[in-house]
Coordinates of C-alpha atoms in Angstrom, one line a residue:
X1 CA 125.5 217.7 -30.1
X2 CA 126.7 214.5 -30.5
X3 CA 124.4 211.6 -31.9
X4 CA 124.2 208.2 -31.5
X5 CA 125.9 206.9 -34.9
X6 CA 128.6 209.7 -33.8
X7 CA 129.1 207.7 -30.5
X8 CA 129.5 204.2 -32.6
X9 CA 131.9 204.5 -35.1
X10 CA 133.9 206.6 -32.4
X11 CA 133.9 203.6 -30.4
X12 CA 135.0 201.8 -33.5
X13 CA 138.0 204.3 -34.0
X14 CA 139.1 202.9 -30.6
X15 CA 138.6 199.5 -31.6
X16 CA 141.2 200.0 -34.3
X17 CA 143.5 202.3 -32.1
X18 CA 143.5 199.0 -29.6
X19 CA 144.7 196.9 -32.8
X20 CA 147.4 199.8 -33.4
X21 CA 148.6 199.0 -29.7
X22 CA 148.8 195.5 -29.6
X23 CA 151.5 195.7 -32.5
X24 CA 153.1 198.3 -30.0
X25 CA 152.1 201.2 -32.1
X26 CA 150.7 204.6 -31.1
X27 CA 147.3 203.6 -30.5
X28 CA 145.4 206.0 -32.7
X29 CA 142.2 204.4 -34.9
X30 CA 140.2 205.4 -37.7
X31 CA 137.2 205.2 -39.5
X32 CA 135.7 206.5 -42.4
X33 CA 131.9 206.6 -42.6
X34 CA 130.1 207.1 -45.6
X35 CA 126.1 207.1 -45.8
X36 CA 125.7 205.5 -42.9
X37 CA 128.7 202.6 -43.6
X38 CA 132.4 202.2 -42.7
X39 CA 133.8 202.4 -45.6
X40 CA 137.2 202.2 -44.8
X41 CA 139.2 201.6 -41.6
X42 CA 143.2 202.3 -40.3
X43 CA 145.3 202.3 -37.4
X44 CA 148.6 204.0 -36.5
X45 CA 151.0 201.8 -38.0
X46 CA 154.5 203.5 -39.6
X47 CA 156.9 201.3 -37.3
X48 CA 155.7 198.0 -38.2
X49 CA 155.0 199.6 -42.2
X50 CA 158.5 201.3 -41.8
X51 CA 156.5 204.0 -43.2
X52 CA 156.2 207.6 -41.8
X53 CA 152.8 208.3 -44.0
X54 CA 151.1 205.1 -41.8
X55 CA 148.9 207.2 -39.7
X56 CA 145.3 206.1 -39.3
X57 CA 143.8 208.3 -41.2
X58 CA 145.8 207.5 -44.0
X59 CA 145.4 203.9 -43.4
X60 CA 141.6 204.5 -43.6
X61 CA 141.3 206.7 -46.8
X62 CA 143.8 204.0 -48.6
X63 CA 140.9 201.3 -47.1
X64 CA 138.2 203.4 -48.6
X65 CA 139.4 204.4 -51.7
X66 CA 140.7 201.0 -52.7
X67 CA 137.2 199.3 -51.4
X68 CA 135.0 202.0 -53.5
X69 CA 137.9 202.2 -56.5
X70 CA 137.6 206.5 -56.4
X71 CA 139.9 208.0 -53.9
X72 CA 137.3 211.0 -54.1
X73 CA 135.4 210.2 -50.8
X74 CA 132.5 212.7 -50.7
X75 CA 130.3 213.0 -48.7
X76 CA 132.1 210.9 -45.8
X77 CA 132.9 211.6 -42.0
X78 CA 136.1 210.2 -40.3
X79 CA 136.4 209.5 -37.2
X80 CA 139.5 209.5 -35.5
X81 CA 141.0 208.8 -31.9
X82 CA 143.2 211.6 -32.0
X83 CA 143.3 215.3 -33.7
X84 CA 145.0 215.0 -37.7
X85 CA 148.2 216.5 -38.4
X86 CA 149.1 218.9 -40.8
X87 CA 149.7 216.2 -43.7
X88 CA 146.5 214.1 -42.6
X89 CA 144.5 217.3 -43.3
X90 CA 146.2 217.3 -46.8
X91 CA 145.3 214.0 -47.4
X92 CA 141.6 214.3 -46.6
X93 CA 140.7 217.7 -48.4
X94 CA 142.3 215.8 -51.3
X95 CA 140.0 212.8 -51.0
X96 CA 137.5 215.5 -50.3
X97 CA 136.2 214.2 -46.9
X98 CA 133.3 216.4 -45.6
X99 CA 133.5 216.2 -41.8
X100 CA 136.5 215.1 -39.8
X101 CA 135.0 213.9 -35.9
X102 CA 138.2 213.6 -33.2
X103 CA 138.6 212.2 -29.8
X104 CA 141.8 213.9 -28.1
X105 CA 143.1 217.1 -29.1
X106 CA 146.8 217.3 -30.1
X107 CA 148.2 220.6 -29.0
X108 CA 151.7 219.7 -30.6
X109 CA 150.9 218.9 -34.1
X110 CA 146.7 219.0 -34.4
X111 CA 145.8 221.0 -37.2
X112 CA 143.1 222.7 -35.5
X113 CA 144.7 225.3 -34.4
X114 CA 145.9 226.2 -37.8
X115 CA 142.1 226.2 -38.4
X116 CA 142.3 230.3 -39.1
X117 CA 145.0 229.7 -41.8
X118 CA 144.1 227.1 -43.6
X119 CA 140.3 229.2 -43.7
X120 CA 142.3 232.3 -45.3
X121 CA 144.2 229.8 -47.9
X122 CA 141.5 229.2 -50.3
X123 CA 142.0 225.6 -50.6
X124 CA 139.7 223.8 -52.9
X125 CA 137.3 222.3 -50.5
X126 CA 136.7 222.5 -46.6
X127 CA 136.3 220.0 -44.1
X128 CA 134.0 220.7 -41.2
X129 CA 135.9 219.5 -38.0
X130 CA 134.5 218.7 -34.5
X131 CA 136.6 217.7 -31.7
X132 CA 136.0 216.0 -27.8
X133 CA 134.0 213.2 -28.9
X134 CA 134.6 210.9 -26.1
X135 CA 137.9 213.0 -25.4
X136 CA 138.0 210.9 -22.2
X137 CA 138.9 207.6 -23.4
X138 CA 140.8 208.3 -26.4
X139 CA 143.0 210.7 -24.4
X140 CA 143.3 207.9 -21.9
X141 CA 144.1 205.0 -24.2
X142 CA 147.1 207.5 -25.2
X143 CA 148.1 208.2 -22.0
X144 CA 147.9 204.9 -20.5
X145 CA 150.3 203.3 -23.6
X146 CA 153.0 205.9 -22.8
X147 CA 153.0 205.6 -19.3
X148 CA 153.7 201.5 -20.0
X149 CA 156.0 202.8 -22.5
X150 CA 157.9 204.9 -19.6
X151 CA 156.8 203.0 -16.7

C-alpha cells in the first residue's frame, strides 16, 4: 500500500516532530510534498509561538504557500506525525491539498472520524486521507515525550 517516497517524507515528518521536541513542544512534524518535492515543512510549535494555530500542519502550508507565493497547493500530499484536527482539516481543504498521509491516529480530536460528516457537507473540495504510516514510531515518539513529561 505504501510506497517508498510514502516511507521518506514520513520519516521526514519525524525529523521535524524531533525539532518540535527539543524546544519542549508536542512532537508532531509535517511535510508538504508536491511533485515529488517538499515544499513546505512545520512542526508543533504554539507554546514557543504563543500561538494556538501553530500546529504542524499549519506551520507547513504557511512554509509552502509563502515558498510557492499561492496558498492554493494543488496537487500536494502532507504528511504528518499525527492525525489533523478539526481546524487543520479546514486549513488544508482551503489550500486545497489532495491527499493528507498520517502516522498516529488521534481518537480525541482526529478528524477521521468525522470523515462521514464532513463527506455529507458538500464542502468544496475533498482530501483523500490515509492513516498508520509508520503508526509505530510516531505513536511512540508521542508517547515516550509524555511519559518524560509525567515521569
Amino acid at each position: 500500500m505504501w510506497t517508498g517516497d510514502d516511507l521518506y517524507f514520513m520519516r521526514m515528518a519525524l525529523e521535524a516532530a524531533e525539532e518540535a521536541e527539543r524546544a519542549d513542544e508536542v512532537p508532531i512534524g509535517a511535510v508538504l510534498v508536491q511533485a515529488g518535492q517538499i515544499i513546505g515543512r512545520g512542526c508543533n510549535c504554539p507554546i514557543t509561538q504563543s500561538d494556538p494555530t501553530a500546529h504542524a500542519e499549519i506551520m507547513a502550508l504557511r512554509s509552502a504557500a509563502e515558498w510557492l507565493r499561492n496558498y492554493r497547493l494543488t496537487g500536494s500530499t502532507l504528511y504528518v506525525t499525527l492525525e489533523p484536527c478539526l481546524m487543520c482539516f479546514g486549513a488544508l481543504i482551503h489550500a486545497r491539498v489532495e491527499r493528507v498521509v498520517f502516522g498516529a491516529s488521534d481518537p480525541k480530536v482526529g478528524v477521521s472520524r468525522l470523515q462521514d460528516t464532513l463527506a455529507q457537507a458538500r464542502l468544496n473540495h475533498q482530501i483523500r486521507m490515509e492513516g498508520g504510516l509508520l503508526e509505530e514510531e510516531c505513536r511512540a515518539q508521542l508517547q515516550a515525550f509524555f511519559k518524560r513529561r509525567r515521569g
